[in-house]
């Protein structure tokens, strides 16, 4: 079949998009991007390793990358039910305003603080899973600490407004979620660290033994590292090796074996598209 001009244009735009937006601007963007092109380039120096080495596909979907095709075969749809442990929450898919999970509990794991407060909570299933994960890490001689788990809509709103005041909205959006679009509001996400005072919620956490262990083992306990390096243009967030998201063992293992984000797994559009 002779490729149409439109598919050639789409192929070009797709390559441009997945190689980290190397030009200053690209015309695909309709909404203001969560990350500016220059920030993507700064954060994303390895993006070419991540880009797919597609051979030309024989069928009409030649503009799609190979991961999309693999995931599409699973026919997984976007989960929008806020009660589901697989719910997709990002800039495109917000939780209902004021949503609060009904089964929040305090997981029995150490945190960087002692107080029994909101951010220590997780949904029951995720709490049990994080306890198992922390125990397994400890058995391997590693020490993990929780930094922040559940965050209510109101807390996220206050936090986001604070960051907007400090850094302006455009910058704040690259690292803080708009109220309703934070995974922490699901009670299924937790930020972790290996130390009380070094590389806490910083990219250098990725260099720790604990982070490497998480990369290899988190899926066995139902967690994924949600914001991957080189996937900023799909998730809308910078690389966050400390942010774990519970999705259940089955989905976590599938996502890791495919090497995709939750967005790609559910065939959701890139959030900055
Ligand atoms: Zn987080």
PDB file of N, CA, C and O in Angstrom, residues 224-264:
ATOM      1  N   UNK A 224       5.354  -0.158  40.672  1.00  0.00           N
ATOM      2  CA  UNK A 224       6.198   0.276  39.551  1.00  0.00           C
ATOM      3  C   UNK A 224       6.857   1.614  39.904  1.00  0.00           C
ATOM      4  O   UNK A 224       6.320   2.375  40.704  1.00  0.00           O
ATOM      5  N   UNK A 225       8.013   1.857  39.295  1.00  0.00           N
ATOM      6  CA  UNK A 225       8.608   3.192  39.363  1.00  0.00           C
ATOM      7  C   UNK A 225       7.884   3.986  38.285  1.00  0.00           C
ATOM      8  O   UNK A 225       8.010   3.712  37.097  1.00  0.00           O
ATOM      9  N   UNK A 226       7.091   4.916  38.729  1.00  0.00           N
ATOM     10  CA  UNK A 226       6.056   5.490  37.871  1.00  0.00           C
ATOM     11  C   UNK A 226       6.585   6.458  36.813  1.00  0.00           C
ATOM     12  O   UNK A 226       6.064   6.506  35.703  1.00  0.00           O
ATOM     13  N   UNK A 227       7.568   7.265  37.193  1.00  0.00           N
ATOM     14  CA  UNK A 227       8.051   8.304  36.270  1.00  0.00           C
ATOM     15  C   UNK A 227       9.468   7.963  35.824  1.00  0.00           C
ATOM     16  O   UNK A 227      10.441   8.256  36.513  1.00  0.00           O
ATOM     17  N   UNK A 228       9.548   7.317  34.680  1.00  0.00           N
ATOM     18  CA  UNK A 228      10.812   6.762  34.210  1.00  0.00           C
ATOM     19  C   UNK A 228      11.671   7.786  33.489  1.00  0.00           C
ATOM     20  O   UNK A 228      11.173   8.751  32.915  1.00  0.00           O
ATOM     21  N   UNK A 229      12.967   7.495  33.500  1.00  0.00           N
ATOM     22  CA  UNK A 229      13.916   8.331  32.771  1.00  0.00           C
ATOM     23  C   UNK A 229      13.676   8.138  31.274  1.00  0.00           C
ATOM     24  O   UNK A 229      13.494   7.017  30.797  1.00  0.00           O
ATOM     25  N   UNK A 230      13.659   9.239  30.537  1.00  0.00           N
ATOM     26  CA  UNK A 230      13.463   9.160  29.090  1.00  0.00           C
ATOM     27  C   UNK A 230      11.997   9.111  28.673  1.00  0.00           C
ATOM     28  O   UNK A 230      11.682   9.071  27.498  1.00  0.00           O
ATOM     29  N   UNK A 231      11.086   9.085  29.662  1.00  0.00           N
ATOM     30  CA  UNK A 231       9.651   9.001  29.339  1.00  0.00           C
ATOM     31  C   UNK A 231       8.925  10.273  29.769  1.00  0.00           C
ATOM     32  O   UNK A 231       7.693  10.282  29.902  1.00  0.00           O
ATOM     33  N   UNK A 232       9.690  11.337  29.973  1.00  0.00           N
ATOM     34  CA  UNK A 232       9.103  12.572  30.483  1.00  0.00           C
ATOM     35  C   UNK A 232       7.995  13.105  29.579  1.00  0.00           C
ATOM     36  O   UNK A 232       7.007  13.665  30.057  1.00  0.00           O
ATOM     37  N   UNK A 233       8.174  12.922  28.273  1.00  0.00           N
ATOM     38  CA  UNK A 233       7.185  13.475  27.346  1.00  0.00           C
ATOM     39  C   UNK A 233       5.903  12.650  27.316  1.00  0.00           C
ATOM     40  O   UNK A 233       4.893  13.076  26.754  1.00  0.00           O
ATOM     41  N   UNK A 234       5.926  11.466  27.913  1.00  0.00           N
ATOM     42  CA  UNK A 234       4.721  10.630  27.963  1.00  0.00           C
ATOM     43  C   UNK A 234       4.018  10.778  29.316  1.00  0.00           C
ATOM     44  O   UNK A 234       2.792  10.939  29.379  1.00  0.00           O
ATOM     45  N   UNK A 235       4.791  10.728  30.398  1.00  0.00           N
ATOM     46  CA  UNK A 235       4.175  10.843  31.726  1.00  0.00           C
ATOM     47  C   UNK A 235       3.904  12.289  32.104  1.00  0.00           C
ATOM     48  O   UNK A 235       3.044  12.566  32.933  1.00  0.00           O
ATOM     49  N   UNK A 236       4.658  13.220  31.499  1.00  0.00           N
ATOM     50  CA  UNK A 236       4.505  14.624  31.857  1.00  0.00           C
ATOM     51  C   UNK A 236       5.331  15.032  33.066  1.00  0.00           C
ATOM     52  O   UNK A 236       5.251  16.166  33.518  1.00  0.00           O
ATOM     53  N   UNK A 237       6.107  14.084  33.601  1.00  0.00           N
ATOM     54  CA  UNK A 237       6.912  14.392  34.783  1.00  0.00           C
ATOM     55  C   UNK A 237       8.371  14.022  34.587  1.00  0.00           C
ATOM     56  O   UNK A 237       8.702  13.127  33.820  1.00  0.00           O
ATOM     57  N   UNK A 238       9.187  14.729  35.333  1.00  0.00           N
ATOM     58  CA  UNK A 238      10.609  14.419  35.351  1.00  0.00           C
ATOM     59  C   UNK A 238      10.817  13.017  35.930  1.00  0.00           C
ATOM     60  O   UNK A 238       9.932  12.471  36.580  1.00  0.00           O
ATOM     61  N   UNK A 239      11.984  12.483  35.702  1.00  0.00           N
ATOM     62  CA  UNK A 239      12.379  11.193  36.268  1.00  0.00           C
ATOM     63  C   UNK A 239      12.300  11.256  37.790  1.00  0.00           C
ATOM     64  O   UNK A 239      12.872  12.151  38.407  1.00  0.00           O
ATOM     65  N   UNK A 240      11.548  10.321  38.377  1.00  0.00           N
ATOM     66  CA  UNK A 240      11.412  10.284  39.839  1.00  0.00           C
ATOM     67  C   UNK A 240      11.667   8.866  40.337  1.00  0.00           C
ATOM     68  O   UNK A 240      10.728   8.104  40.547  1.00  0.00           O
ATOM     69  N   UNK A 241      12.927   8.500  40.518  1.00  0.00           N
ATOM     70  CA  UNK A 241      13.226   7.114  40.932  1.00  0.00           C
ATOM     71  C   UNK A 241      12.662   6.755  42.305  1.00  0.00           C
ATOM     72  O   UNK A 241      12.593   5.576  42.656  1.00  0.00           O
ATOM     73  N   UNK A 242      12.228   7.767  43.074  1.00  0.00           N
ATOM     74  CA  UNK A 242      11.734   7.545  44.440  1.00  0.00           C
ATOM     75  C   UNK A 242      10.224   7.334  44.505  1.00  0.00           C
ATOM     76  O   UNK A 242       9.696   6.973  45.544  1.00  0.00           O
ATOM     77  N   UNK A 243       9.505   7.592  43.422  1.00  0.00           N
ATOM     78  CA  UNK A 243       8.041   7.558  43.460  1.00  0.00           C
ATOM     79  C   UNK A 243       7.528   6.189  43.009  1.00  0.00           C
ATOM     80  O   UNK A 243       7.607   5.836  41.838  1.00  0.00           O
ATOM     81  N   UNK A 244       7.002   5.436  43.983  1.00  0.00           N
ATOM     82  CA  UNK A 244       6.464   4.108  43.691  1.00  0.00           C
ATOM     83  C   UNK A 244       4.955   4.181  43.619  1.00  0.00           C
ATOM     84  O   UNK A 244       4.313   4.859  44.405  1.00  0.00           O
ATOM     85  N   UNK A 245       4.407   3.426  42.690  1.00  0.00           N
ATOM     86  CA  UNK A 245       2.955   3.392  42.535  1.00  0.00           C
ATOM     87  C   UNK A 245       2.497   1.944  42.568  1.00  0.00           C
ATOM     88  O   UNK A 245       2.995   1.101  41.815  1.00  0.00           O
ATOM     89  N   UNK A 246       1.529   1.649  43.431  1.00  0.00           N
ATOM     90  CA  UNK A 246       0.968   0.305  43.491  1.00  0.00           C
ATOM     91  C   UNK A 246      -0.052   0.121  42.376  1.00  0.00           C
ATOM     92  O   UNK A 246      -0.955   0.949  42.206  1.00  0.00           O
ATOM     93  N   UNK A 247       0.113  -0.935  41.597  1.00  0.00           N
ATOM     94  CA  UNK A 247      -0.869  -1.269  40.553  1.00  0.00           C
ATOM     95  C   UNK A 247      -1.295  -2.737  40.648  1.00  0.00           C
ATOM     96  O   UNK A 247      -2.108  -3.202  39.862  1.00  0.00           O
ATOM     97  N   UNK A 248      -0.720  -3.466  41.610  1.00  0.00           N
ATOM     98  CA  UNK A 248      -0.967  -4.909  41.710  1.00  0.00           C
ATOM     99  C   UNK A 248       0.125  -5.672  40.979  1.00  0.00           C
ATOM    100  O   UNK A 248       0.708  -5.171  40.015  1.00  0.00           O
ATOM    101  N   UNK A 249       0.378  -6.898  41.464  1.00  0.00           N
ATOM    102  CA  UNK A 249       1.516  -7.665  40.935  1.00  0.00           C
ATOM    103  C   UNK A 249       1.431  -7.951  39.446  1.00  0.00           C
ATOM    104  O   UNK A 249       2.394  -7.825  38.704  1.00  0.00           O
ATOM    105  N   UNK A 250       0.247  -8.342  39.024  1.00  0.00           N
ATOM    106  CA  UNK A 250       0.108  -8.790  37.627  1.00  0.00           C
ATOM    107  C   UNK A 250       0.449  -7.653  36.649  1.00  0.00           C
ATOM    108  O   UNK A 250       1.269  -7.810  35.739  1.00  0.00           O
ATOM    109  N   UNK A 251      -0.158  -6.502  36.875  1.00  0.00           N
ATOM    110  CA  UNK A 251       0.080  -5.362  35.977  1.00  0.00           C
ATOM    111  C   UNK A 251       1.512  -4.852  36.121  1.00  0.00           C
ATOM    112  O   UNK A 251       2.171  -4.534  35.124  1.00  0.00           O
ATOM    113  N   UNK A 252       1.998  -4.801  37.352  1.00  0.00           N
ATOM    114  CA  UNK A 252       3.367  -4.298  37.574  1.00  0.00           C
ATOM    115  C   UNK A 252       4.379  -5.139  36.798  1.00  0.00           C
ATOM    116  O   UNK A 252       5.261  -4.609  36.113  1.00  0.00           O
ATOM    117  N   UNK A 253       4.221  -6.457  36.888  1.00  0.00           N
ATOM    118  CA  UNK A 253       5.177  -7.336  36.202  1.00  0.00           C
ATOM    119  C   UNK A 253       5.086  -7.181  34.691  1.00  0.00           C
ATOM    120  O   UNK A 253       6.093  -7.195  33.983  1.00  0.00           O
ATOM    121  N   UNK A 254       3.882  -7.018  34.196  1.00  0.00           N
ATOM    122  CA  UNK A 254       3.698  -6.842  32.756  1.00  0.00           C
ATOM    123  C   UNK A 254       4.318  -5.522  32.278  1.00  0.00           C
ATOM    124  O   UNK A 254       4.989  -5.472  31.250  1.00  0.00           O
ATOM    125  N   UNK A 255       4.074  -4.484  33.045  1.00  0.00           N
ATOM    126  CA  UNK A 255       4.614  -3.164  32.688  1.00  0.00           C
ATOM    127  C   UNK A 255       6.137  -3.195  32.661  1.00  0.00           C
ATOM    128  O   UNK A 255       6.763  -2.679  31.733  1.00  0.00           O
ATOM    129  N   UNK A 256       6.726  -3.824  33.669  1.00  0.00           N
ATOM    130  CA  UNK A 256       8.193  -3.888  33.728  1.00  0.00           C
ATOM    131  C   UNK A 256       8.734  -4.743  32.581  1.00  0.00           C
ATOM    132  O   UNK A 256       9.713  -4.383  31.939  1.00  0.00           O
ATOM    133  N   UNK A 257       8.081  -5.861  32.294  1.00  0.00           N
ATOM    134  CA  UNK A 257       8.609  -6.711  31.216  1.00  0.00           C
ATOM    135  C   UNK A 257       8.488  -6.033  29.854  1.00  0.00           C
ATOM    136  O   UNK A 257       9.307  -6.245  28.968  1.00  0.00           O
ATOM    137  N   UNK A 258       7.490  -5.175  29.700  1.00  0.00           N
ATOM    138  CA  UNK A 258       7.357  -4.434  28.439  1.00  0.00           C
ATOM    139  C   UNK A 258       8.240  -3.192  28.410  1.00  0.00           C
ATOM    140  O   UNK A 258       8.486  -2.620  27.344  1.00  0.00           O
ATOM    141  N   UNK A 259       8.686  -2.758  29.590  1.00  0.00           N
ATOM    142  CA  UNK A 259       9.513  -1.552  29.670  1.00  0.00           C
ATOM    143  C   UNK A 259       8.750  -0.289  29.307  1.00  0.00           C
ATOM    144  O   UNK A 259       9.285   0.614  28.673  1.00  0.00           O
ATOM    145  N   UNK A 260       7.486  -0.246  29.712  1.00  0.00           N
ATOM    146  CA  UNK A 260       6.642   0.904  29.345  1.00  0.00           C
ATOM    147  C   UNK A 260       6.146   1.644  30.583  1.00  0.00           C
ATOM    148  O   UNK A 260       6.313   1.193  31.709  1.00  0.00           O
ATOM    149  N   UNK A 261       5.531   2.783  30.333  1.00  0.00           N
ATOM    150  CA  UNK A 261       4.884   3.544  31.411  1.00  0.00           C
ATOM    151  C   UNK A 261       3.435   3.072  31.541  1.00  0.00           C
ATOM    152  O   UNK A 261       2.914   2.382  30.667  1.00  0.00           O
ATOM    153  N   UNK A 262       2.783   3.504  32.614  1.00  0.00           N
ATOM    154  CA  UNK A 262       1.363   3.167  32.790  1.00  0.00           C
ATOM    155  C   UNK A 262       0.530   3.759  31.645  1.00  0.00           C
ATOM    156  O   UNK A 262      -0.426   3.138  31.172  1.00  0.00           O
ATOM    157  N   UNK A 263       0.924   4.944  31.184  1.00  0.00           N
ATOM    158  CA  UNK A 263       0.212   5.564  30.054  1.00  0.00           C
ATOM    159  C   UNK A 263       0.295   4.681  28.807  1.00  0.00           C
ATOM    160  O   UNK A 263      -0.709   4.423  28.142  1.00  0.00           O
ATOM    161  N   UNK A 264       1.519   4.218  28.496  1.00  0.00           N
ATOM    162  CA  UNK A 264       1.689   3.386  27.296  1.00  0.00           C
ATOM    163  C   UNK A 264       0.956   2.059  27.455  1.00  0.00           C
ATOM    164  O   UNK A 264       0.338   1.559  26.515  1.00  0.00           O
TER     165      UNK A 264
END
